[in-house]
Coordinates of C-alpha atoms in Angstrom, one line a residue:
X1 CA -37.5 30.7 9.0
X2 CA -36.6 27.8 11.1
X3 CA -37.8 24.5 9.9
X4 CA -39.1 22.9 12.8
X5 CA -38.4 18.6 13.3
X6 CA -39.8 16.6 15.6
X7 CA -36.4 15.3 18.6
X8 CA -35.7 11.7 16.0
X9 CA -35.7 13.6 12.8
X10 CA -33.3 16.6 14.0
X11 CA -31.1 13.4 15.2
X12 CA -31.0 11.7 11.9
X13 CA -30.5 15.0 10.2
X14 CA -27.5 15.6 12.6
X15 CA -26.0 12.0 11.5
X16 CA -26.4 12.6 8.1
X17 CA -24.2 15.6 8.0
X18 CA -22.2 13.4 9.9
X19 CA -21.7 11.1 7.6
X20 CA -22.1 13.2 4.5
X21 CA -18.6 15.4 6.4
X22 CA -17.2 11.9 7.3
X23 CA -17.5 10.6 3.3
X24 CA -16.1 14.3 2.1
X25 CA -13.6 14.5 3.8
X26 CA -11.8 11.0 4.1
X27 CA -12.7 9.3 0.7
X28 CA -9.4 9.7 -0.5
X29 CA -8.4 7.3 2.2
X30 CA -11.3 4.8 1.7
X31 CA -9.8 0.9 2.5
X32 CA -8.0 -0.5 0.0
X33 CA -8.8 -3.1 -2.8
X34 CA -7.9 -6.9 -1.6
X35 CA -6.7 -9.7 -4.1
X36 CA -7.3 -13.3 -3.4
X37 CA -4.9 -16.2 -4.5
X38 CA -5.6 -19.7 -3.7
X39 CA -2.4 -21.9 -4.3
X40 CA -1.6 -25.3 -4.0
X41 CA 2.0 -26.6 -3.6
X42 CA 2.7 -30.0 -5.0
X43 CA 5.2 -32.0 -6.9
X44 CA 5.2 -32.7 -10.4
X45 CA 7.2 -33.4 -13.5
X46 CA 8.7 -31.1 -15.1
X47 CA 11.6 -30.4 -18.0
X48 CA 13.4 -27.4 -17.9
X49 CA 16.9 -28.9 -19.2
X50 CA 14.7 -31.8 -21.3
X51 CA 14.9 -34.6 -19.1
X52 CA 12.3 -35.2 -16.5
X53 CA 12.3 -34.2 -13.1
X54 CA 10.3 -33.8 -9.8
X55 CA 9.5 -30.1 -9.4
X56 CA 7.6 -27.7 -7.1
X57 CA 4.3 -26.7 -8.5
X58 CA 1.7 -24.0 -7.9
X59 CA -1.4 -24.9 -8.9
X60 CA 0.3 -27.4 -11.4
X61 CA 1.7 -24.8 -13.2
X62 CA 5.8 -24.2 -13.7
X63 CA 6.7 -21.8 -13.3
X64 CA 3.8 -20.7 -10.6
X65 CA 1.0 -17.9 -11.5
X66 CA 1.9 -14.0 -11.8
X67 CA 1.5 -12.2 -8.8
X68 CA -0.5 -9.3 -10.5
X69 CA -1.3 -6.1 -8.6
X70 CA -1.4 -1.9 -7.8
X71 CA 0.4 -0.1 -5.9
X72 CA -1.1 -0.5 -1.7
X73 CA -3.3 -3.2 -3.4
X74 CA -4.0 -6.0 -0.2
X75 CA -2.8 -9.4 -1.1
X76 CA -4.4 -12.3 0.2
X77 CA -2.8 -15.5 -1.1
X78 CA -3.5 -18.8 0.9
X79 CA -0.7 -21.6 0.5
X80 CA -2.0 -25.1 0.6
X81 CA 1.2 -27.3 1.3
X82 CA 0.5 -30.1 -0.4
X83 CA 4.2 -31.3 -0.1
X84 CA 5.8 -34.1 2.1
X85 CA 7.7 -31.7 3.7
X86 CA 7.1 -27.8 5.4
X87 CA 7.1 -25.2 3.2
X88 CA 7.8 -21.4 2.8
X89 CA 7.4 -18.5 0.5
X90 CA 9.3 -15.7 0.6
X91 CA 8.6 -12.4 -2.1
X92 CA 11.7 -11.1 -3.0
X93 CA 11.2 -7.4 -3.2
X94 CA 8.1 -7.1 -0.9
X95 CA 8.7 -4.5 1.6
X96 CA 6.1 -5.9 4.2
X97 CA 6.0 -2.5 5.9
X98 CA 5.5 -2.9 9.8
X99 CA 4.7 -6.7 8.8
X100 CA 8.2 -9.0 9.0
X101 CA 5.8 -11.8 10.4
X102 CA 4.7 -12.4 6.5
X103 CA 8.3 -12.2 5.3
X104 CA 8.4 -16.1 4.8
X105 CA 11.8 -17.1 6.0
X106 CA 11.9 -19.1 8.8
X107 CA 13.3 -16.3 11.0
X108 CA 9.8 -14.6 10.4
X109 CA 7.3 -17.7 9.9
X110 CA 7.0 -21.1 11.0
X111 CA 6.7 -23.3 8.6
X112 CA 3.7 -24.4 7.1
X113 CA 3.0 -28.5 8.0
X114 CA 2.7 -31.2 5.5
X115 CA -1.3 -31.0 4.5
X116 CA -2.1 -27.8 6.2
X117 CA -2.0 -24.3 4.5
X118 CA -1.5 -20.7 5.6
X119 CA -3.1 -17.3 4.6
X120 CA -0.1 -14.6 3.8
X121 CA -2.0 -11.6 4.4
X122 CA 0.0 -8.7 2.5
X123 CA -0.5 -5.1 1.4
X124 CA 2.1 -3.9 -1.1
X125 CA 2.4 -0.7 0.6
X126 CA 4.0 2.3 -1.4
X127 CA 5.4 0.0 -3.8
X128 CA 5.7 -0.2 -8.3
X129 CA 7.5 -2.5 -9.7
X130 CA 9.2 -6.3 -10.9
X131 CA 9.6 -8.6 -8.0
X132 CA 9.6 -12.0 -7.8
X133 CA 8.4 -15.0 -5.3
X134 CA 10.2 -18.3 -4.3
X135 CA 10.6 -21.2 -1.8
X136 CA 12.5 -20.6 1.0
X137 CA 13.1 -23.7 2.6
X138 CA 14.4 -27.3 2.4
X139 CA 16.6 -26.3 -0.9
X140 CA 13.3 -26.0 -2.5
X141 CA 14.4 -23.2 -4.6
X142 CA 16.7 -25.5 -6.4
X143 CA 12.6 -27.3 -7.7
X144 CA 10.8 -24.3 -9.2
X145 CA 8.0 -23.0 -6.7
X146 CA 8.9 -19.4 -7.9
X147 CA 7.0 -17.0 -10.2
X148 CA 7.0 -13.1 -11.1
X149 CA 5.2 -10.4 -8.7
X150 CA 4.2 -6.9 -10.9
X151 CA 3.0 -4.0 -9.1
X152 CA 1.6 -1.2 -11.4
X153 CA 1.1 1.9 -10.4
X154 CA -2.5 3.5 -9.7
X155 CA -4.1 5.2 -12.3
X156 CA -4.0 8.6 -11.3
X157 CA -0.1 8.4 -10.9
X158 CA 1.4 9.0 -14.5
X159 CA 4.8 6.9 -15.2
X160 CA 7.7 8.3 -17.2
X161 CA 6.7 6.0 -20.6
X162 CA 4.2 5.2 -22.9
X163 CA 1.8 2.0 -21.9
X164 CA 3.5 -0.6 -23.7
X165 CA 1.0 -3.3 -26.3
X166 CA 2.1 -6.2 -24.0
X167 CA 3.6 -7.0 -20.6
X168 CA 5.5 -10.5 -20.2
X169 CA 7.4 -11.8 -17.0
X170 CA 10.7 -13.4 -18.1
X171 CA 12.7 -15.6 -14.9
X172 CA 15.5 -16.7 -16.0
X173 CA 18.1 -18.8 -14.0
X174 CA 20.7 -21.4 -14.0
X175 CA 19.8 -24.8 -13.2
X176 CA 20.7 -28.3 -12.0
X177 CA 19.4 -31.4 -13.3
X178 CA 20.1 -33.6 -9.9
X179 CA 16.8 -33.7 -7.9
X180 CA 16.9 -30.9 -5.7
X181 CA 16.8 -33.6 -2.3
X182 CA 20.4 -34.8 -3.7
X183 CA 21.2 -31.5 -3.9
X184 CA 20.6 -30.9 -0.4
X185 CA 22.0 -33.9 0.9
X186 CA 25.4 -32.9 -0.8
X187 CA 25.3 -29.4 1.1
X188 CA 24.0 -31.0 4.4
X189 CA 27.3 -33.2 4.2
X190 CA 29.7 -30.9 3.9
X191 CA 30.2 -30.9 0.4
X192 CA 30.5 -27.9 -2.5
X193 CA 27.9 -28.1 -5.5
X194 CA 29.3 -28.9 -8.2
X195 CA 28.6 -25.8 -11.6
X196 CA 24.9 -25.8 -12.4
X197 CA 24.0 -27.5 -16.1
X198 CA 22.0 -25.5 -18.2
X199 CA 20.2 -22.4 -17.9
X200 CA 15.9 -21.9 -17.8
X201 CA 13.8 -19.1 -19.3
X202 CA 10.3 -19.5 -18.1
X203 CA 11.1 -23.0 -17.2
X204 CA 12.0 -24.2 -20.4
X205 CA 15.5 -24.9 -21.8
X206 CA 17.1 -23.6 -25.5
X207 CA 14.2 -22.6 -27.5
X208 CA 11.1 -23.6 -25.4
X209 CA 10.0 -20.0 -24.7
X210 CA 8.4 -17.8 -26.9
X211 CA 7.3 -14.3 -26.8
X212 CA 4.7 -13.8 -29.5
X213 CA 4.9 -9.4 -30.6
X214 CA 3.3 -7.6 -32.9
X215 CA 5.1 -5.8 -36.0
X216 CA 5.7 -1.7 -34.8
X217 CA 4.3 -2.2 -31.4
X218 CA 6.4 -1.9 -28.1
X219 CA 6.3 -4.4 -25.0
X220 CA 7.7 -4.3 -21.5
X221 CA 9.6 -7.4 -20.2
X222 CA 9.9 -7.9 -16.4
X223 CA 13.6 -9.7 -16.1
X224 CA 14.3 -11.5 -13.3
X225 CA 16.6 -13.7 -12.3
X226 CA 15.6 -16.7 -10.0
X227 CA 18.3 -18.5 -10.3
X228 CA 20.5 -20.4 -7.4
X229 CA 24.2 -18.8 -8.0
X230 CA 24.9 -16.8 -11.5
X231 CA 24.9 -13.6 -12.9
X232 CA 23.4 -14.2 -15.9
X233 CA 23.6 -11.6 -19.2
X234 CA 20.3 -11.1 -21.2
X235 CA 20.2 -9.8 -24.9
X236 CA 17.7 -10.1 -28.3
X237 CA 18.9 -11.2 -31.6
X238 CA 18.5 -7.6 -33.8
X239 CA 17.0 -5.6 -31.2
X240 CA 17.7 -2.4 -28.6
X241 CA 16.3 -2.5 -24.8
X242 CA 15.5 0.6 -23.1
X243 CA 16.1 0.2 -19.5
X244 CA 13.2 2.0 -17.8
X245 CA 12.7 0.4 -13.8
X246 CA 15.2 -1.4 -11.1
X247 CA 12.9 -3.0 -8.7
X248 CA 10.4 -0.6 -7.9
X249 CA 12.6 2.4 -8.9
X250 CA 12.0 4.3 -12.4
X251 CA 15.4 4.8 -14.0
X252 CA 17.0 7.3 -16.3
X253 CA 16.0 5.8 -19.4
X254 CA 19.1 4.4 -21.2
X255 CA 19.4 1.8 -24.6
X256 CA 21.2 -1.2 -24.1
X257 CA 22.0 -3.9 -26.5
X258 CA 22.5 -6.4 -23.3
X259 CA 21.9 -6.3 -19.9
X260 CA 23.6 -8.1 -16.3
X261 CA 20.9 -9.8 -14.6
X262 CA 22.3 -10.9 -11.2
X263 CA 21.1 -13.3 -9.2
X264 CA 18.0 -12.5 -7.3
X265 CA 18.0 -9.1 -9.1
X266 CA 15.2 -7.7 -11.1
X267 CA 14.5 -5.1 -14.0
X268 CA 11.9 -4.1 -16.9
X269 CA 13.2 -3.0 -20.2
X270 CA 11.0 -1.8 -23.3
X271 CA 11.5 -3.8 -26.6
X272 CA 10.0 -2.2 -29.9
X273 CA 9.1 -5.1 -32.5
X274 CA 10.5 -2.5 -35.2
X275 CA 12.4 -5.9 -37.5
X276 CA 11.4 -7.5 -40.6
X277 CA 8.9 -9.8 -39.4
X278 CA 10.1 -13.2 -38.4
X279 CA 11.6 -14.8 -35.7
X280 CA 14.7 -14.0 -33.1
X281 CA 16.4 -15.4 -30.0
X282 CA 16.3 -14.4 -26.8
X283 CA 20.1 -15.2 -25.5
X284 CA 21.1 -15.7 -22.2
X285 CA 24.3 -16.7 -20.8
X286 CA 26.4 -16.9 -17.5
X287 CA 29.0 -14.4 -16.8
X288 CA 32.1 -14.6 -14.4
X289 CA 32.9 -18.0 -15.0
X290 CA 35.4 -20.4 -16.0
X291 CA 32.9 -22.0 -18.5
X292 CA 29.7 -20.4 -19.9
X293 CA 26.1 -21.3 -19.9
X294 CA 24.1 -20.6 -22.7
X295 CA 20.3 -21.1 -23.3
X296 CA 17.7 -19.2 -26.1
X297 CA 14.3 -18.4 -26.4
X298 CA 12.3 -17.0 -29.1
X299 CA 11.0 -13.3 -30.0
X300 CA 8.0 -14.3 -32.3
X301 CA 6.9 -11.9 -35.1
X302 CA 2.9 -12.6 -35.0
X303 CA 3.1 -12.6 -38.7
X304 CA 6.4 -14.3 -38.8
X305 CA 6.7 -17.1 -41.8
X306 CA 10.7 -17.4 -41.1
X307 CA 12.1 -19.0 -37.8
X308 CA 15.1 -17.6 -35.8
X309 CA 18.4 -18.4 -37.6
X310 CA 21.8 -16.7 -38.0
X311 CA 24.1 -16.5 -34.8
X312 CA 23.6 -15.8 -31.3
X313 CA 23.5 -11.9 -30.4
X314 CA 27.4 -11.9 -29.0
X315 CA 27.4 -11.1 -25.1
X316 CA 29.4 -8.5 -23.7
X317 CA 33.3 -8.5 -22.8
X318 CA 34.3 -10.4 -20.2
X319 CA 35.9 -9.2 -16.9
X320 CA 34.1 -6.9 -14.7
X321 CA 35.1 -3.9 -16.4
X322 CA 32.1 -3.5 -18.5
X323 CA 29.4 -4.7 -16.6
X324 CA 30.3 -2.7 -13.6
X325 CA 30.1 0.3 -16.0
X326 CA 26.7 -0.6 -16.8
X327 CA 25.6 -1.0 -13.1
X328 CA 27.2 2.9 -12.5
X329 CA 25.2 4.2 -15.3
X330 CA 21.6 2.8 -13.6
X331 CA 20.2 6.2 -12.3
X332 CA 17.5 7.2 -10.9
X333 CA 14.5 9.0 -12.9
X334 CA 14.4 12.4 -10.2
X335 CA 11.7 14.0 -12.9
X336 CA 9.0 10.4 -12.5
X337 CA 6.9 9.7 -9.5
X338 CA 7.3 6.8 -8.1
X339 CA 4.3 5.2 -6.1
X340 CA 3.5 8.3 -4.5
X341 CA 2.2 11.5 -6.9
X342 CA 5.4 13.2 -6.1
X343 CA 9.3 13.2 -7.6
X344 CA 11.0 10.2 -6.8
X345 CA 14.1 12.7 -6.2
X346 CA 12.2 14.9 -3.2
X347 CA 14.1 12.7 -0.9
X348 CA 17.5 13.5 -0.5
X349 CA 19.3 11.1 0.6
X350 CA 22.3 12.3 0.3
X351 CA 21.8 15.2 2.8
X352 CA 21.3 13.1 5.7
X353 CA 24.0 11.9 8.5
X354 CA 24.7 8.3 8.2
X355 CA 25.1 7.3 12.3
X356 CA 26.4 3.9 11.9
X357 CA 29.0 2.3 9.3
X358 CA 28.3 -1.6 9.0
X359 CA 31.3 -3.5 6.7
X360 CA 30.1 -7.0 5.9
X361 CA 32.9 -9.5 4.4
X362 CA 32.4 -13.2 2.9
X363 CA 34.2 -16.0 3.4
X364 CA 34.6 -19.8 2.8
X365 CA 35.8 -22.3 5.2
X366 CA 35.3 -25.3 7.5
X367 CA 34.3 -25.9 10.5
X368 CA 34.4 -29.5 11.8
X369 CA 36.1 -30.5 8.1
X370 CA 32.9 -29.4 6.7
X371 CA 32.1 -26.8 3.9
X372 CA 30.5 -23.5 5.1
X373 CA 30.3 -19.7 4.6
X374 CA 30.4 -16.9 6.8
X375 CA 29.5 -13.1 7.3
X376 CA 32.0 -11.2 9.6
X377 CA 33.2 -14.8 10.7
X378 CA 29.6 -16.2 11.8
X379 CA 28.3 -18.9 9.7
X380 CA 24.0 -18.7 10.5
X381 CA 22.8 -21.8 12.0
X382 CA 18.9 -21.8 12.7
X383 CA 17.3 -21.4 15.8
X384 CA 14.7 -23.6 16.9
X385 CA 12.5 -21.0 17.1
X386 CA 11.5 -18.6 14.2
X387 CA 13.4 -15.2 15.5
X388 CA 9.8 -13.0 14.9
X389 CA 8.5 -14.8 17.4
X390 CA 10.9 -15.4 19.6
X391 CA 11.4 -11.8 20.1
X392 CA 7.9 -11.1 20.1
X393 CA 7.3 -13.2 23.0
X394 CA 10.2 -12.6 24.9
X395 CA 11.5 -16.3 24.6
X396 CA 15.5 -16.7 26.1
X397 CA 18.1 -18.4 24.7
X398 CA 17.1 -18.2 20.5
X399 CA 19.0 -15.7 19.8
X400 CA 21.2 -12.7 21.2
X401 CA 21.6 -9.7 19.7
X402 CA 25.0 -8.4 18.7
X403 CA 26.0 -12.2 17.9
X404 CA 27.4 -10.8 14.5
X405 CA 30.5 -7.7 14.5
X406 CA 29.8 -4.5 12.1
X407 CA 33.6 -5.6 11.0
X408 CA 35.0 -8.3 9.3
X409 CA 36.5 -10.6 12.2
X410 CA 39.5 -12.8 10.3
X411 CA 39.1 -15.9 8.2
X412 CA 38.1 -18.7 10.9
X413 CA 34.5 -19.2 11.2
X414 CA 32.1 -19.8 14.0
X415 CA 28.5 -21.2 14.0
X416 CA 25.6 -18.8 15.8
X417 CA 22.5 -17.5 14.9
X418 CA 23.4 -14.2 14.0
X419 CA 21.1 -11.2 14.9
X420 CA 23.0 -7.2 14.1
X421 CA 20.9 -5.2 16.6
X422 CA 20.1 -1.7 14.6
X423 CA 17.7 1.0 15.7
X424 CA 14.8 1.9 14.2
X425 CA 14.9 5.4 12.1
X426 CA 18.5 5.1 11.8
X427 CA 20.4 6.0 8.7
X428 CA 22.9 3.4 8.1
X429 CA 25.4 2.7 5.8
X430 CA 26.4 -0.9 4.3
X431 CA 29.2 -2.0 2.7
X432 CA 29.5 -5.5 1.0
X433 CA 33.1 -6.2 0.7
X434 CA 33.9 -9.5 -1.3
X435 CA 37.6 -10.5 -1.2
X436 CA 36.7 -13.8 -3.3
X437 CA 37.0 -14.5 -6.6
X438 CA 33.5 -14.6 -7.5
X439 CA 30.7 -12.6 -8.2
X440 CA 28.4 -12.0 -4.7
X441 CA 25.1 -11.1 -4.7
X442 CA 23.2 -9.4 -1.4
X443 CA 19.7 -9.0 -0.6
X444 CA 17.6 -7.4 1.8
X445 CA 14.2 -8.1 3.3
X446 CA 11.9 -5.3 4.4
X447 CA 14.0 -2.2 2.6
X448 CA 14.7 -0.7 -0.6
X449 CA 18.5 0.7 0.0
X450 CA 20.6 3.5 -1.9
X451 CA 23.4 1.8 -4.0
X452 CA 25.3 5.0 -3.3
X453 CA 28.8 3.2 -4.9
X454 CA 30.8 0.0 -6.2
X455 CA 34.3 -0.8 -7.6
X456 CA 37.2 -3.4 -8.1
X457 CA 39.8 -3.8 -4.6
X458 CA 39.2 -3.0 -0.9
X459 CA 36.7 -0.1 0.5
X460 CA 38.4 2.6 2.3
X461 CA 36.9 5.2 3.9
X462 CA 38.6 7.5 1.3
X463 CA 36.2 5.7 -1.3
X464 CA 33.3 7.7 -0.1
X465 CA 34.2 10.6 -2.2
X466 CA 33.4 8.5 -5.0
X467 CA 29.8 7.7 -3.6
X468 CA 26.3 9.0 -5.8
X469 CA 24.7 11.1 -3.4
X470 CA 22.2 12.5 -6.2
X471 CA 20.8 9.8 -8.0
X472 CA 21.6 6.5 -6.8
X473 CA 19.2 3.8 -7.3
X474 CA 17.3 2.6 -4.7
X475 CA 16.3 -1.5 -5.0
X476 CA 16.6 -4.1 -2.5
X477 CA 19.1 -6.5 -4.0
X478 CA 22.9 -5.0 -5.3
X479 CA 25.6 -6.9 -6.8
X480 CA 29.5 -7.4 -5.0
X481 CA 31.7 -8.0 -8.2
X482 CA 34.8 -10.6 -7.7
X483 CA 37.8 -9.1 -5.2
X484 CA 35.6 -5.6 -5.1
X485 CA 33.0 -3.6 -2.5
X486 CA 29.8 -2.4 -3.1
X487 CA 28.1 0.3 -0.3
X488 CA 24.5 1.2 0.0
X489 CA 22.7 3.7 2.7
X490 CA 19.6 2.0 4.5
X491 CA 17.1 4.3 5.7
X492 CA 15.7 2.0 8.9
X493 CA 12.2 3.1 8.7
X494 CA 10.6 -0.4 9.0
X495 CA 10.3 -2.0 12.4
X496 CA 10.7 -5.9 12.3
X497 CA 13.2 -8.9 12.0
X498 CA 15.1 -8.6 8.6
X499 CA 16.9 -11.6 6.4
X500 CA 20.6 -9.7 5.2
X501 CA 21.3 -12.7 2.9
X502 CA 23.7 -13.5 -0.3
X503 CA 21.6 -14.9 -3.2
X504 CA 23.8 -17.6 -4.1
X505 CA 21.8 -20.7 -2.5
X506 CA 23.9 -22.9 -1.4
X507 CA 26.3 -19.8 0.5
X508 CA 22.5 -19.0 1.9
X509 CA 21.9 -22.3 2.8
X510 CA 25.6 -23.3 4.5
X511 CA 25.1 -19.9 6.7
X512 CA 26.3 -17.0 4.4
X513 CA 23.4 -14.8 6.0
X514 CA 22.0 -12.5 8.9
X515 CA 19.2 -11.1 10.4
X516 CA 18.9 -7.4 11.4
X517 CA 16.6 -6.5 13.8
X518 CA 15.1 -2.9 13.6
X519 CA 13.7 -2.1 17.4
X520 CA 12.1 0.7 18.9
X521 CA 11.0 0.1 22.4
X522 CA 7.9 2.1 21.9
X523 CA 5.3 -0.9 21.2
X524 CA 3.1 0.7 18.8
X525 CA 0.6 -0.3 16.0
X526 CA 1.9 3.1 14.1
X527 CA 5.1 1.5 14.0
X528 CA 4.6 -2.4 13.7
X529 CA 1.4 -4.2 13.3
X530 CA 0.4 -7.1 15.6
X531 CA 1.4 -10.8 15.1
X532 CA -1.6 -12.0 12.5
X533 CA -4.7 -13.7 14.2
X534 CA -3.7 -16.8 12.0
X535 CA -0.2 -16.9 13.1
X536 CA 1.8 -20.8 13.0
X537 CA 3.4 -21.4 15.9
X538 CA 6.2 -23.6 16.7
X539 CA 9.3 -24.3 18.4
X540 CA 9.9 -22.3 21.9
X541 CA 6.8 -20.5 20.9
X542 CA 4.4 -23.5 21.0
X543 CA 1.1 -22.8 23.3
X544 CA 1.9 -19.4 23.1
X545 CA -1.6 -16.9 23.7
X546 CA -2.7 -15.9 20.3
X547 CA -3.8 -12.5 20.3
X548 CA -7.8 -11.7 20.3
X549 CA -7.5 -8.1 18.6

């Protein structure tokens, strides 16, 4: 029996099915949730060594607001610069998949004016994890402006660990107390800083910070540290960590009684309150250098009735020896899923041709009798046009590709904008070698890399046989340890203009950095969105047509 409509309701019917086959079959891929943050940049008095000083606050808070979020969550956070002076953001960690126009270095971004604001519009695409957020401009990082970033994974994906009672976000860093303008005018002269003074936890010197637990129960603390030059080494008074995620990567789960934290570098360890109940520090101290830093905070026992006392938790041994131990012993977790309901260890890295070697040295020098530092012999100056755009538009004369050797080049140093050309879906292989005597830090915009090996003296490319092709972590910001190499495969699966950069400031600052562009000459919206609809523009790319799609 047919059941006879009139033309309209056979039509509808028709749509329906439609739409009920439409919802069926792509609700797994319905849009998204989106996050609003509405943050205002200003100056303000702050103490994080106990005398006052003018720092950068968000929302009058120091350090700023948590970045808190799920994995492909869409983050819109609009930045009110409230400053004298422009201003940038950059989130360390932040892959910005197909989306280096948000990146928030000034290779990527213009600026954003005195009294005006910008809209970062962000999806944390594919990612977990502990990242952090800072000022990229002006020296600003040397004021505060920076806060924590966690990105938990969706429900439906299981992680590796029990949920923990608590969560906390811990920055810790070392720290000047000369206003951060001084600072700036010191470097713009020519001139070395001189060693940092003290050392903040939360933005608070010895003893400010407290972590309040509860007897029995086990909490997860997001380490980062935010600091401008130090590798800093974090341990608690009576108690065990179990390392359990490198930014964004579950690990093999190992107990530590301290951990290196190096600059710019992030990790989450799990603490069980499982003491008699009172009070303990939180020690943190510099490593690597002629005279230590040391700064405390306190692990509060909610039904503590006796305060931290006894000695300081003693740090580990010094020389490199031991901590470069502990960084070969981080592993990757091939039985957890990462952000995606699948092993972490389904990607095999370590099967796949590498098609280009890149060696990358630092170096100090002068150049007009004036302090700078150099990558391959190049020491970044910036363009007067932000890179992103620049290529975008097809603008002459910024920049020129190749401006930078894949080898080191000698000791004397050059000025130039330096852009490494570098094809997109390569599979490349870095290596960070650092013939100073000081600990480097290197960090990567856009990319989570392999850290397939490290260790003391020159790279060779006989030290590839002692490379971890299994179960290398993969993070986006690796330590160089004094007079050694460190060499990481980069997967170059994210179209865009990339900051290569060392995480000690004031090297970043005095042009101890690159930018890598990733290219494909297929223009494509599969592989790299469109510049945003509310794009800054300055520079060369003043006036320029803003897009109407």
């Amino acid at each position: 029996m047919r059941l006879l409509l009139p033309e309209n309701g056979r039509r509808w019917c028709r749509i329906a099915l439609v739409l009920v086959l439409y919802m069926t079959v792509y609700e797994v891929v319905a849009e998204d949730p989106y996050r609003y943050f509405d943050w205002k940049i200003s100056y303000g008095d702050i103490y994080p060594l106990g005398v006052r000083q003018q720092g950068i606050l968000i929302n009058g808070q120091f350090p700023g607001p948590d970045i808190y979020s799920v994995t492909n969550d869409n983050l819109i956070i609009n930045v009110h610069n409230d400053l004298p002076e422009p201003f940038l953001i950059t989130w360390n960690g932040l892959q910005q998949r197909k989306n280096s126009f948000e990146d928030g270095v000034y290779g990527t971004t213009c600026p954003i004016p005195p009294g005006k604001n910008f809209t970062y519009i962000m999806q944390v695409k594919d990612q977990i994890g502990s990242f952090f957020y800072f000022p990229s401009l002006q020296f600003h990082k040397a004021a505060g402006g920076f806060g924590g970033i966690r990105i938990l994974s969706r429900p439906r994906i299981p992680v590796p660990f029990p949920e923990p009672a608590g969560d906390f976000t811990i920055l810790i860093g070392d720290w000047y107390k000369t206003d951060h303008k001084v600072l700036k005018i010191i470097l713009d002269r020519g001139k070395m800083l001189k060693f940092p003074d003290g050392i903040q936890i939360n933005g608070l010197g010895r003893d400010g910070a407290k972590f309040t637990v509860e007897q029995g129960k086990t909490y997860r603390l997001r380490i980062s540290n935010v600091g401008l030059r130090n590798s800093l080494n974090f341990r608690i008074q009576g108690h065990q960590m179990k390392l359990i995620e490198v930014e964004g990567t579950h690990t093999i789960q190992t107990t530590l009684s301290s951990l290196d934290v190096h600059v710019g570098q992030s990790y989450s360890v799990l603490v069980t309150a499982d003491q008699p109940a009172q009070d303990y520090y939180i020690a943190v101290s510099s490593r690597f250098t002629t005279q230590t830093l040391n700064s405390t905070a306190i692990l509060h026992y909610s039904n503590s009735k006796k305060p931290a006392s006894g000695l300081l938790p003693l740090g580990p041994p010094t020389g490199i020896s031991w901590s470069l131990n502990q960084a070969r012993s981080i592993r990757t977790n091939l039985t957890a899923s990462g952000p995606r309901p699948n092993p972490q260890g389904s990607y095999h890295y370590g099967q796949i041709n590498v098609t280009r070697t890149i060696r990358l040295a630092n170096h100090a020098g002068l150049v007009d009798k004036k302090q700078r530092y150099a990558v391959n012999g190049v020491s970044f100056i910036p363009a007067d046009t932000p890179l992103k755009l620049a290529d975008y538009y097809n603008i002459n004369g910024v920049f020129k590709i190749g401006s930078i050797p894949d080898k080191p080049a000698g000791q004397k140093i050059h000025l130039d904008t330096a852009v490494m050309g570098a094809d997109y879906r390569a599979f490349v292989e870095i290596v960070f070698e650092n013939r100073e005597n000081i600990a480097q830090s290197w960090h990567l915009d856009g990319y989570s890399f392999f850290v397939v090996g490290m260790d003391e003296g020159r790279w060779s490319p006989a030290s590839k046989k002692q490379y971890n092709l299994i179960d290398a972590v993969s993070r986006c910001t690796t330590q160089v340890y004094p007079r050694s190499w460190t060499a990481i495969y980069v997967p170059l699966d994210n179209v865009g203009m990339w900051n290569l950069r060392t995480q000690f400031w004031a090297r970043q600052y005095l042009g101890q950095q690159l930018y890598l562009r990733v290219y494909t000459p297929v223009q494509s919206f599969r592989d790299e969105y469109p510049i945003p609809k509310n794009a800054l523009y300055c520079g060369r790319a003043k006036g320029r047509a803003i897009r109407t799609l």
